Tab-separated table of C-alpha atoms in Angstrom:
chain	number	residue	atom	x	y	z
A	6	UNK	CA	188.510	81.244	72.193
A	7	UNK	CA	190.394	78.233	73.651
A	8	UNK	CA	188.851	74.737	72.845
A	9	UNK	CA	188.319	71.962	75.049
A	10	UNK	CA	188.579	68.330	74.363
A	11	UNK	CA	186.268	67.202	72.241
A	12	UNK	CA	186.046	70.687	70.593
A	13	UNK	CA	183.272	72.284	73.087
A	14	UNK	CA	184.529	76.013	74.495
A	15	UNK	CA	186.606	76.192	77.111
A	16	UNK	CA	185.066	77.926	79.998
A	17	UNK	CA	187.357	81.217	80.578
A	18	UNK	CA	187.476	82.088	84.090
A	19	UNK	CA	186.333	85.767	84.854
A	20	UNK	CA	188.315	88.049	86.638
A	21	UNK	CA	186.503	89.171	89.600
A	22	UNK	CA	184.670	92.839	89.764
A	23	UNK	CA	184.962	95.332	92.344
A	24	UNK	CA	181.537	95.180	92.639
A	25	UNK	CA	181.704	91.486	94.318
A	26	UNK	CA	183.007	93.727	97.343
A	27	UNK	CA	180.002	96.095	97.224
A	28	UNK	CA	177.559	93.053	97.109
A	29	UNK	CA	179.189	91.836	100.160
A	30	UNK	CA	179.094	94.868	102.241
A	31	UNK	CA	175.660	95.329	101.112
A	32	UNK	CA	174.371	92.281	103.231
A	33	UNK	CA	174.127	95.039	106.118
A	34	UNK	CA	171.503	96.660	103.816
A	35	UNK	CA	169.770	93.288	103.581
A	36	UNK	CA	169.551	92.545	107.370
A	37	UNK	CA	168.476	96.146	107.810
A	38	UNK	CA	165.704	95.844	105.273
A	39	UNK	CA	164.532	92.216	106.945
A	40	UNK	CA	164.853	93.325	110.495
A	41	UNK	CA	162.756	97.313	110.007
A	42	UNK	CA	160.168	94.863	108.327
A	43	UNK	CA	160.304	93.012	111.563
A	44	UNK	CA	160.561	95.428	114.256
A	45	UNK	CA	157.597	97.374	111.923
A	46	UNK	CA	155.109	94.063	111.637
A	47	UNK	CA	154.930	94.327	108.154
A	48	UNK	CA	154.220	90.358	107.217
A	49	UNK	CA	151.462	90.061	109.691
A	50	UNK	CA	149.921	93.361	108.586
A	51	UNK	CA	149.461	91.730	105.365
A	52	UNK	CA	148.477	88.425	106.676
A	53	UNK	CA	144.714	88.809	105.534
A	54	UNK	CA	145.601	89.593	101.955
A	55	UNK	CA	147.674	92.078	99.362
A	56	UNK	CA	148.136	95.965	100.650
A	57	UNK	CA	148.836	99.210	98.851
A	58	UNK	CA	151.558	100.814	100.542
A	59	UNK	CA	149.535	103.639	101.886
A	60	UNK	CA	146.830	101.656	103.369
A	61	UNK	CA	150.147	99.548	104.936
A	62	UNK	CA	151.275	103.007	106.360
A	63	UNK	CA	147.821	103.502	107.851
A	64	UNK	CA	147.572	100.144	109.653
A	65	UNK	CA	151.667	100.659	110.332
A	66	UNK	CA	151.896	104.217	111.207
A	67	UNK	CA	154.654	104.444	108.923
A	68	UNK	CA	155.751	107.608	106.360
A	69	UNK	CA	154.083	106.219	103.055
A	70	UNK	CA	156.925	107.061	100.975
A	71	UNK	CA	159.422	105.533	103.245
A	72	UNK	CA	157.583	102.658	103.545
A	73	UNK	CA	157.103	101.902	99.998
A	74	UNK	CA	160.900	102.216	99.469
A	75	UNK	CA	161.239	99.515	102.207
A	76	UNK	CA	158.408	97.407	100.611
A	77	UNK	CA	159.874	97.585	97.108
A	78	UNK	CA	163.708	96.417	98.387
A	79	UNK	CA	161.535	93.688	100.397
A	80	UNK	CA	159.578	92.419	97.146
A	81	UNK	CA	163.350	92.495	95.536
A	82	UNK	CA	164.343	90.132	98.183
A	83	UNK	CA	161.517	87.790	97.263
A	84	UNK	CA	159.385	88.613	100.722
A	85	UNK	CA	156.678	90.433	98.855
A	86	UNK	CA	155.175	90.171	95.419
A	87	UNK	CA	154.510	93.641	93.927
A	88	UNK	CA	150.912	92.855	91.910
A	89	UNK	CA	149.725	94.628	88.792
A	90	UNK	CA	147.589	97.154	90.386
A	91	UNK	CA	150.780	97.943	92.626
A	92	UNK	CA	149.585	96.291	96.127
A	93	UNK	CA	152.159	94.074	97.710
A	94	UNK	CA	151.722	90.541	99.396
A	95	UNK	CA	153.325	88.363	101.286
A	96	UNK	CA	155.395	85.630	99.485
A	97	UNK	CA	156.020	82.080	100.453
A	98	UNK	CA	159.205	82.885	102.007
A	99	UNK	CA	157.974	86.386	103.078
A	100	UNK	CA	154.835	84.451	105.495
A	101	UNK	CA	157.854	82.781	107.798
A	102	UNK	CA	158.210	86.581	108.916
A	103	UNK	CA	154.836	86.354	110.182
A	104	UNK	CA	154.319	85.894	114.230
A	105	UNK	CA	151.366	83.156	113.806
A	106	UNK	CA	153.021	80.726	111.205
A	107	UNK	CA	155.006	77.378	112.389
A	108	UNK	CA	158.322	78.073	112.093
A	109	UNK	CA	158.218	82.244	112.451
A	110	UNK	CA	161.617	83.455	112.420
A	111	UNK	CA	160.082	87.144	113.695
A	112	UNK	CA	161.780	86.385	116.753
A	113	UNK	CA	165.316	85.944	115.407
A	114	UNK	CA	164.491	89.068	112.572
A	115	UNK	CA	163.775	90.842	116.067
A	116	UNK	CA	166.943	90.055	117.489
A	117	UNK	CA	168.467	91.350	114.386
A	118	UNK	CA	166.552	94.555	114.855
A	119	UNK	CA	168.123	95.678	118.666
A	120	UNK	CA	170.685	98.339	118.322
A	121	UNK	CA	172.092	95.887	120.948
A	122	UNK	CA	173.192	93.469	117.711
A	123	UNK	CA	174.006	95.797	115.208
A	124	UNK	CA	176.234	98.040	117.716
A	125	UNK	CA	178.249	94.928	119.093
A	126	UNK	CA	178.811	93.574	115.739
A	127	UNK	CA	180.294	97.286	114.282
A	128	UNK	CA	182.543	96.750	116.812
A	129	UNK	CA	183.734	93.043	115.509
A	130	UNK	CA	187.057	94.294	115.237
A	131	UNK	CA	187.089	95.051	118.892
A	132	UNK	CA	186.910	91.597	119.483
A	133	UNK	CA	189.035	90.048	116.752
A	134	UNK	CA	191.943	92.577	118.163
A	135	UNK	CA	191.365	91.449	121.804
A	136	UNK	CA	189.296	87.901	121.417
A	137	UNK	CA	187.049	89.156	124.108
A	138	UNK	CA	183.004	89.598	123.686
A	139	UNK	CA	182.263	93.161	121.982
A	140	UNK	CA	178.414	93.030	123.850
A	141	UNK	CA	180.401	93.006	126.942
A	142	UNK	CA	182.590	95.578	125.767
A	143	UNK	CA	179.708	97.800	124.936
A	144	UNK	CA	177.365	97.640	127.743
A	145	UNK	CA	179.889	96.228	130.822
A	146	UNK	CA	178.464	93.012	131.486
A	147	UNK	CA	177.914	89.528	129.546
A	148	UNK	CA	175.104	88.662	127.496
A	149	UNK	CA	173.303	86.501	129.736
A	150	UNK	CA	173.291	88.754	132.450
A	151	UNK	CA	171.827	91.459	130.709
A	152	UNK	CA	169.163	89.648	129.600
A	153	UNK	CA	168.007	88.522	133.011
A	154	UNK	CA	167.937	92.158	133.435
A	155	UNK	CA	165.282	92.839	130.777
A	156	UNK	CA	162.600	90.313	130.747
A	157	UNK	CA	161.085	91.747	127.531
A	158	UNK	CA	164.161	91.009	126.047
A	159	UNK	CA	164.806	87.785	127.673
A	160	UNK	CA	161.396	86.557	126.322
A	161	UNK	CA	161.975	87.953	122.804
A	162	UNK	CA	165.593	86.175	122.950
A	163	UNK	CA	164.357	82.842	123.901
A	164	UNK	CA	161.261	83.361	121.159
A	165	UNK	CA	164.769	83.792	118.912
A	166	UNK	CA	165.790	80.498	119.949
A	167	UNK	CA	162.940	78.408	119.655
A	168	UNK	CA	163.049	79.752	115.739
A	169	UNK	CA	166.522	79.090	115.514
A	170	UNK	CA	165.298	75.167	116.715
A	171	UNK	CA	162.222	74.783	115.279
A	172	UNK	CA	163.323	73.679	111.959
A	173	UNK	CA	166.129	71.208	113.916
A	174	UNK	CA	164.002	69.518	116.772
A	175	UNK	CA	162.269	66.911	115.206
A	176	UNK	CA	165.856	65.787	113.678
A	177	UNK	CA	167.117	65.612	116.884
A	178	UNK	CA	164.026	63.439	117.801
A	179	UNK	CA	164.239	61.655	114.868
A	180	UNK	CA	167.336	60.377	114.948
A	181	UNK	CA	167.589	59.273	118.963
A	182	UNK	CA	167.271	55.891	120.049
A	183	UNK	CA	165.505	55.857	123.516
A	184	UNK	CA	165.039	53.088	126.067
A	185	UNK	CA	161.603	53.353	127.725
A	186	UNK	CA	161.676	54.942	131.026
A	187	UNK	CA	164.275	56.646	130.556
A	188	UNK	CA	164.810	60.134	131.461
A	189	UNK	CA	166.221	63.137	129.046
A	190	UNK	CA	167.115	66.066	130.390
A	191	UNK	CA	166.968	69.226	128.006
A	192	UNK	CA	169.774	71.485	129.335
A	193	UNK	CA	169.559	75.059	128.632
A	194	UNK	CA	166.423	74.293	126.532
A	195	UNK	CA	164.664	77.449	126.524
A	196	UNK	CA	161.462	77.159	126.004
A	197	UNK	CA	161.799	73.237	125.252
A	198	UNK	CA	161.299	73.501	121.747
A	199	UNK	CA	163.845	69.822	121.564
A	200	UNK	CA	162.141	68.683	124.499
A	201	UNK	CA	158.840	68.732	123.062
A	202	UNK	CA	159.735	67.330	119.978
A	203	UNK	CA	161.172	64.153	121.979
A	204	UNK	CA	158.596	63.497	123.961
A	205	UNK	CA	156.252	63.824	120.781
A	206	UNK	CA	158.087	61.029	119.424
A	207	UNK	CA	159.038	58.932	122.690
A	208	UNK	CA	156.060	58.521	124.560
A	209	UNK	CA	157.476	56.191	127.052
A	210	UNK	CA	160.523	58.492	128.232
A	211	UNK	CA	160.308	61.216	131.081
A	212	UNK	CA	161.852	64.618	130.578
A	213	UNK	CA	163.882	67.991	132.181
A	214	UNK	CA	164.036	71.128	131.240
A	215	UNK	CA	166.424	72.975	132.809
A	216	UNK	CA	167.552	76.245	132.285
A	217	UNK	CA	168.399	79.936	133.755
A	218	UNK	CA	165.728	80.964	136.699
A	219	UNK	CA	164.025	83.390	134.336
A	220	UNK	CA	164.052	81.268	131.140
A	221	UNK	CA	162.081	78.402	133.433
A	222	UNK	CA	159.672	81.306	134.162
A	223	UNK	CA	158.752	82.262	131.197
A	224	UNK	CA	158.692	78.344	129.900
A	225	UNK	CA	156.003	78.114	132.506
A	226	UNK	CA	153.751	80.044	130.451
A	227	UNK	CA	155.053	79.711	126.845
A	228	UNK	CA	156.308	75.978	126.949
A	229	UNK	CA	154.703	73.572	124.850
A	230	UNK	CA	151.567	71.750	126.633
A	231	UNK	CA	153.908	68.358	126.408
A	232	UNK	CA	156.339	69.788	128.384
A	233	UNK	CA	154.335	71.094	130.969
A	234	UNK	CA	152.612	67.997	131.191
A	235	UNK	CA	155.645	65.100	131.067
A	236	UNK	CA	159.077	67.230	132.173
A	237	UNK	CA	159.753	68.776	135.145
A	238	UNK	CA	160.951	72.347	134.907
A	239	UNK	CA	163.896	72.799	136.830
A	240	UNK	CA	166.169	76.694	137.202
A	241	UNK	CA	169.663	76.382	138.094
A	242	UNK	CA	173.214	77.169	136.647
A	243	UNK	CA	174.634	74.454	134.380
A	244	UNK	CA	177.965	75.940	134.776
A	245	UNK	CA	177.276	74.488	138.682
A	246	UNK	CA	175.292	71.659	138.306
A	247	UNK	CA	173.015	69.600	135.599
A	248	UNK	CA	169.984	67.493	136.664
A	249	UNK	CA	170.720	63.482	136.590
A	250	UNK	CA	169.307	61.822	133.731
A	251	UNK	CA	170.655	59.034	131.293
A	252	UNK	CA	170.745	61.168	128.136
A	253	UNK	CA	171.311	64.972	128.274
A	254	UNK	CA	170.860	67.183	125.294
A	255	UNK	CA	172.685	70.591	124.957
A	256	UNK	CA	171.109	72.430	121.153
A	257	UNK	CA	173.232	74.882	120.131
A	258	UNK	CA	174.438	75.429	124.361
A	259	UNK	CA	178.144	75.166	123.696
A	260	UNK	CA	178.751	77.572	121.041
A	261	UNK	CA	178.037	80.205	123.273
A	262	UNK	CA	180.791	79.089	125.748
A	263	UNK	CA	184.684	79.390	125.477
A	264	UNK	CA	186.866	76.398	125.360
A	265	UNK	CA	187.206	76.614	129.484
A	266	UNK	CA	183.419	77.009	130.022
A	267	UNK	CA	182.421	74.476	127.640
A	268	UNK	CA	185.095	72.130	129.130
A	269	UNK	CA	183.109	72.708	133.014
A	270	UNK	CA	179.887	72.604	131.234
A	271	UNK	CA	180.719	69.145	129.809
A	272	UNK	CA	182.648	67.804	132.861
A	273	UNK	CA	179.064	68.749	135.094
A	274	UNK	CA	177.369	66.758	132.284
A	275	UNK	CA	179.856	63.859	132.436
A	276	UNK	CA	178.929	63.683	136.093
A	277	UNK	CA	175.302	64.004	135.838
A	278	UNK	CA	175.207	61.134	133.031
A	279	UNK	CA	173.804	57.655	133.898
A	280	UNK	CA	176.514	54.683	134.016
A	281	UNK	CA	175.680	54.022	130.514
A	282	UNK	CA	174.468	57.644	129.533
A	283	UNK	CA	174.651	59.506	126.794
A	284	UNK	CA	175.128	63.051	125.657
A	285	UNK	CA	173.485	64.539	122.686
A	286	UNK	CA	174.824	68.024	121.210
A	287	UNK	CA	173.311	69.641	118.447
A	288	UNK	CA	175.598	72.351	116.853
A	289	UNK	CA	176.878	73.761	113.709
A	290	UNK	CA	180.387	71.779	112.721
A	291	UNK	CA	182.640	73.911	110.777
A	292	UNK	CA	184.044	71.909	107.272
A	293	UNK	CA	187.350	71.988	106.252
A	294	UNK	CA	187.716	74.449	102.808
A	295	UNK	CA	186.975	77.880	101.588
A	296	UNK	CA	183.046	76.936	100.525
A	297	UNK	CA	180.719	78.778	101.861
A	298	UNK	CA	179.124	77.652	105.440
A	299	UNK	CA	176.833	79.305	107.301
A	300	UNK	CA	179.111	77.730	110.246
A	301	UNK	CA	181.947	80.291	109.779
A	302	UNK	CA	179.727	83.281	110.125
A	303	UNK	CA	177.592	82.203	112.710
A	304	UNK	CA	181.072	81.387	114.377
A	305	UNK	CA	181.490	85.111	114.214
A	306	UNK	CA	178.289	86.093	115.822
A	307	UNK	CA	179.064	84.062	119.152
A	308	UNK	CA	182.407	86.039	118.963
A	309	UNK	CA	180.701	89.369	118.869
A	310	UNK	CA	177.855	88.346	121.615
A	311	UNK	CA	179.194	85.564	123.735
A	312	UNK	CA	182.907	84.990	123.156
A	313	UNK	CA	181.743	81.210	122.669
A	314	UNK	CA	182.419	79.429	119.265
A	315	UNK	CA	181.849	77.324	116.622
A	316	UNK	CA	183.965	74.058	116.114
A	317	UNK	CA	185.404	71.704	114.195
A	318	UNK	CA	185.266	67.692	114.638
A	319	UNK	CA	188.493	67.681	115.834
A	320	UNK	CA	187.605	70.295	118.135
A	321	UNK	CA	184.716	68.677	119.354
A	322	UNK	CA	186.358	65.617	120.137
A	323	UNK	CA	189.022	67.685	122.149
A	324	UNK	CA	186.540	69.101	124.155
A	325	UNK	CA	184.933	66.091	125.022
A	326	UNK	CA	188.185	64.493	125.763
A	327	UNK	CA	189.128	66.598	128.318
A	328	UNK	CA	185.682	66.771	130.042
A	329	UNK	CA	186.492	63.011	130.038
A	330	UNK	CA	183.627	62.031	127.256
A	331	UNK	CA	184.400	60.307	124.200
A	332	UNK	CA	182.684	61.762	121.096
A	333	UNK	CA	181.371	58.615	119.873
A	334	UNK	CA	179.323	60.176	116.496
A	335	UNK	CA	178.804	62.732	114.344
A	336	UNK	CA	175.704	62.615	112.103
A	337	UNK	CA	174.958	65.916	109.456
A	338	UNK	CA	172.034	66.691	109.173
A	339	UNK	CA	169.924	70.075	107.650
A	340	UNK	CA	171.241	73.223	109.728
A	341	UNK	CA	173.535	71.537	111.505
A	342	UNK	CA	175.131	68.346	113.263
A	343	UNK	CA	174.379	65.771	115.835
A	344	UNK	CA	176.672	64.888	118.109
A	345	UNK	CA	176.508	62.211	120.416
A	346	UNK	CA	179.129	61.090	123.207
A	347	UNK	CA	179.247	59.070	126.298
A	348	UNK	CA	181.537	58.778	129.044
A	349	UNK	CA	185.051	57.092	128.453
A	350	UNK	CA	185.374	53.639	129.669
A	351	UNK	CA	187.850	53.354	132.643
């Protein structure tokens, strides 16, 4: 064995396994495992307390067999516990797949679920070969239109959303300075998951929500109660037109858009900005390196779906440069980045 200095063993680097591979192509098993539990309600079945697996395939309607093989990869994943008389519970990390819990991520598990997702991202290498969307590939028309087709699955994809925010909104809130009076305007906000979370902790500031004509419909009924009582709710196309307002936020909006339609989104922002404006962008920012980053595969995903993208710094100042915004800072923060710009100075 080789010695370092000071006489303590030298670590030998091991040579990697063929098994790394396996482990790797084995994260489809994963999602499949998290999303069945999803699309079968397991975690709120076992909301009131610990279940055997057959009286979970009573209450489930589920092959008790099956369902304990499912059950018993879950408890592997630390969802469930498996207790000594052999029921199963729900774990700490396991109750966030629960639909009555702040901060559910059942919606974005049920996204996960659609044969919508999993079809469109076999076919990755669709879109790598031709850079084009492989959800419009599949099913002949992009992802936003097909959703205002569906409204079951427009209202289960903005429930995805407001998950994918939750955890991020009150670090958006956090970390804005707002004049009083002033008036944000939360485009493509969904639900108004942001929204809320800024009004929470600006009393004195008036608020939008704008968004697609059946996303404002369903934010009528599902919005938070601080929405629908301090924002107006306003449809439209922000690839036309964005409401006036002196600071406009856009959460995780422009990775879903190309380079040319985030470029028209940001120019109708530039033009809807206040003289002294500002524009707020919450997003993932891709590092420089080969560690790992949740950026890079999520970058992947609006490939698949969208053909938007994730970006780097440089790319974000790019962007903003040509809309004729000046990308004034970038703050990290957990899940992602803020960015903030404002129009450049003639």
């Amino acid at each position: 064995m080789t010695r370092a200095v000071g006489g303590a063993p030298a670590r030998v680097p091991q040579a990697p396994s063929p098994a790394a591979i396996l482990e790797l192509l084995a994260g489809r098993w994963v999602c499949g495992a998290v999303a069945a539990a999803a699309r079968l309600g397991v975690a709120d079945a076992l909301a009131s307390g610990a279940r055997s697996s057959d009286e979970l395939a009573v209450a489930l309607c589920a092959h008790a067999p099956s369902l304990h093989r499912l059950l018993r990869a879950l408890a592997s994943l630390g969802l469930l516990q498996t207790l000594a008389d052999g029921r199963f519970a729900l774990t700490s990390l396991g109750e966030y797949l629960r639909s009555d819990v702040p901060g559910s991520m059942l919606p974005l598990a049920q996204i996960f679920a659609l044969e919508e997702h999993g079809t469109s991202w076999t076919t990755l290498a669709y879109s790598v070969a031709s850079g084009e969307s492989a959800f419009e590939h599949l099913y002949g028309r992009p992802l936003w239109d097909y959703l205002d087709g569906d409204a079951e699955l427009n209202r289960t994809f903005s429930d995805a959303m407001t998950a994918l925010m939750w955890s991020a909104a009150p670090q958006i809130a956090e970390h804005l300075a707002l004049d009083e009076g002033c008036t944000v305007a939360d485009v493509g906000g969904a639900a108004g998951t942001v929204l809320a979370a800024i009004l929470e902790r600006h009393p004195h500031v008036r608020g939008i929500l704008y968004d697609r004509p059946a996303s404002i419909e369903a934010a009528r009924r599902t919005a938070p109660a601080i929405v629908l009582e301090r924002a107006q709710l306003v449809a439209g196309d922000f690839m036309r037109s964005v409401p006036a307002a002196d600071v406009l936020v856009l959460s995780h909006v422009l990775h879903d858009w190309s380079d040319a339609d985030a470029g028209m989104l940001l120019a109708n922002c530039r033009r809807a900005l206040a003289p002294h404006g500002r524009l707020v962008v919450w997003e993932c920012v891709i590092e420089p390196g080969d560690a790992p980053d949740f950026g890079k595969l999520m970058d992947l995903e609006m490939l698949v779906l969208t053909s938007g993208r994730e970006r780097t710094r440089a790319e974000f100042a790019r962007l903003f440069a040509r809309a004729g915004l000046e990308l004034v800072s970038v703050t990290p923060l957990a899940g992602g980045a803020l960015l903030q710009g404002r129009s450049c100075r003639r």
